[in-house]
Amino acid sequence: MDGDADLDLLVTRSTDSLPAGDEAYQPLLLINAGNGGLSPAPDRTLPTLPISVGAAAAADFDRDGQLDVFLGGRVQPGDYPETPRSALLQYLGGSFADETAEVAPVLQQVGMVTFGDVD
């Protein structure tokens, strides 16, 4: 995430035991200091996204050479099987912006997202 070539970590949460929109669902980005230590990224690195995530994937959707992130909502807490929110996050050199509505609005309500290993 910070361009120093060591592996940073994006932590998401998935459960239906917390109320919808609870701040505990907010994804957490941890920056690798290169010595085995991880520390939280600055507050404004990720947009506010209280999503119960079923899948997260990194890919360069805008072809700028930087990895962007898709967060697929798995469950709408308290409203199963309603469609949860999903988000497409564009990397903007030190932070991420939710570009779902502008780039791929169909992904906002794509369904209950999960990934599997097919091989």
Coordinates of C-alpha atoms in Angstrom, one line a residue:
M1 CA 0.0 0.0 0.0
D2 CA 2.7 2.4 0.9
G3 CA 5.0 1.5 -2.0
D4 CA 7.9 0.2 0.0
A5 CA 7.6 -3.4 -1.4
D6 CA 6.9 -5.1 1.9
L7 CA 3.5 -6.8 2.4
D8 CA 0.8 -4.7 4.1
L9 CA -2.4 -6.3 5.4
L10 CA -6.1 -5.4 4.9
V11 CA -8.3 -6.9 7.6
T12 CA -12.1 -7.2 7.0
R13 CA -14.8 -8.6 9.2
S14 CA -17.8 -10.8 8.4
T15 CA -20.6 -11.6 10.8
D16 CA -24.3 -10.9 11.3
S17 CA -24.0 -10.6 15.1
L18 CA -23.4 -6.9 15.1
P19 CA -25.9 -4.3 14.1
A20 CA -25.9 -3.1 10.4
G21 CA -23.5 -0.2 10.0
D22 CA -21.6 -0.9 13.2
E23 CA -18.1 0.7 13.1
A24 CA -16.6 -2.7 14.0
Y25 CA -17.2 -3.7 10.3
Q26 CA -14.9 -0.9 9.1
P27 CA -11.9 -2.5 7.3
L28 CA -8.5 -2.0 8.8
L29 CA -5.4 -1.4 6.8
L30 CA -2.1 -2.4 8.6
I31 CA 1.2 -1.1 7.3
N32 CA 4.2 -3.3 7.5
A33 CA 7.2 -1.6 9.0
G34 CA 9.6 -4.1 7.3
N35 CA 10.7 -5.5 10.6
G36 CA 7.7 -7.8 11.3
G37 CA 5.7 -5.0 12.9
L38 CA 2.3 -3.8 11.7
S39 CA 0.7 -0.5 12.5
P40 CA -2.7 0.9 11.6
A41 CA -2.7 3.2 8.5
P42 CA -3.7 6.8 9.0
D43 CA -7.4 7.4 9.6
R44 CA -8.2 8.7 6.2
T45 CA -6.5 5.9 4.2
L46 CA -9.8 4.0 3.7
P47 CA -13.2 5.5 3.2
T48 CA -15.9 4.7 5.8
L49 CA -17.2 1.2 4.7
P50 CA -19.1 -0.7 7.5
I51 CA -19.5 -3.8 5.3
S52 CA -19.7 -7.4 6.4
V53 CA -17.2 -8.6 3.8
G54 CA -17.4 -12.0 2.2
A55 CA -14.5 -11.6 -0.2
A56 CA -11.7 -9.1 -0.8
A57 CA -9.7 -9.0 -4.0
A58 CA -6.8 -6.8 -5.2
A59 CA -6.4 -6.0 -8.9
D60 CA -5.4 -3.0 -11.0
F61 CA -8.8 -2.2 -12.4
D62 CA -7.8 1.3 -13.7
R63 CA -4.5 0.1 -15.2
D64 CA -2.3 2.7 -13.5
G65 CA 0.2 0.1 -12.1
Q66 CA -1.2 0.3 -8.6
L67 CA -3.4 -2.4 -6.9
D68 CA -7.0 -1.4 -6.3
V69 CA -9.4 -3.3 -4.0
F70 CA -12.8 -4.9 -4.4
L71 CA -14.7 -5.6 -1.1
G72 CA -17.7 -8.0 -1.7
G73 CA -20.4 -7.8 0.9
R74 CA -21.5 -11.2 2.2
V75 CA -24.4 -10.5 4.5
Q76 CA -26.6 -7.5 5.5
P77 CA -26.5 -7.8 9.3
G78 CA -30.0 -8.3 10.7
D79 CA -31.5 -8.5 7.2
Y80 CA -30.4 -11.9 5.8
P81 CA -30.8 -12.6 2.9
E82 CA -31.1 -9.0 1.7
T83 CA -28.4 -7.8 -0.7
P84 CA -25.4 -6.2 1.2
R85 CA -23.3 -3.4 -0.1
S86 CA -20.0 -4.0 -2.0
A87 CA -17.3 -1.5 -2.9
L88 CA -14.6 -0.9 -5.5
L89 CA -11.8 1.1 -4.0
Q90 CA -9.3 2.9 -6.2
Y91 CA -5.8 3.5 -4.9
L92 CA -4.9 7.2 -5.1
G93 CA -1.3 7.2 -4.0
G94 CA -1.5 6.8 -0.2
S95 CA -5.3 6.4 0.2
F96 CA -8.3 4.6 -1.3
A97 CA -11.5 6.2 -2.6
D98 CA -14.8 4.4 -3.1
E99 CA -15.3 4.7 -6.9
T100 CA -18.1 2.1 -7.2
A101 CA -20.9 4.5 -8.2
E102 CA -18.7 6.1 -10.9
V103 CA -16.9 3.1 -12.3
A104 CA -19.2 0.1 -11.8
P105 CA -22.5 0.9 -10.1
V106 CA -23.8 -2.6 -10.6
L107 CA -21.2 -3.8 -8.1
Q108 CA -22.8 -1.8 -5.3
Q109 CA -25.7 -4.3 -5.0
V110 CA -24.1 -7.3 -6.8
G111 CA -25.4 -9.8 -4.3
M112 CA -24.0 -12.0 -1.4
V113 CA -20.4 -12.2 -2.5
T114 CA -18.1 -15.1 -1.7
F115 CA -15.0 -16.6 -3.5
G116 CA -13.9 -20.1 -3.7
D117 CA -10.8 -22.0 -4.8
V118 CA -11.8 -23.9 -7.9
D119 CA -8.6 -26.0 -8.3

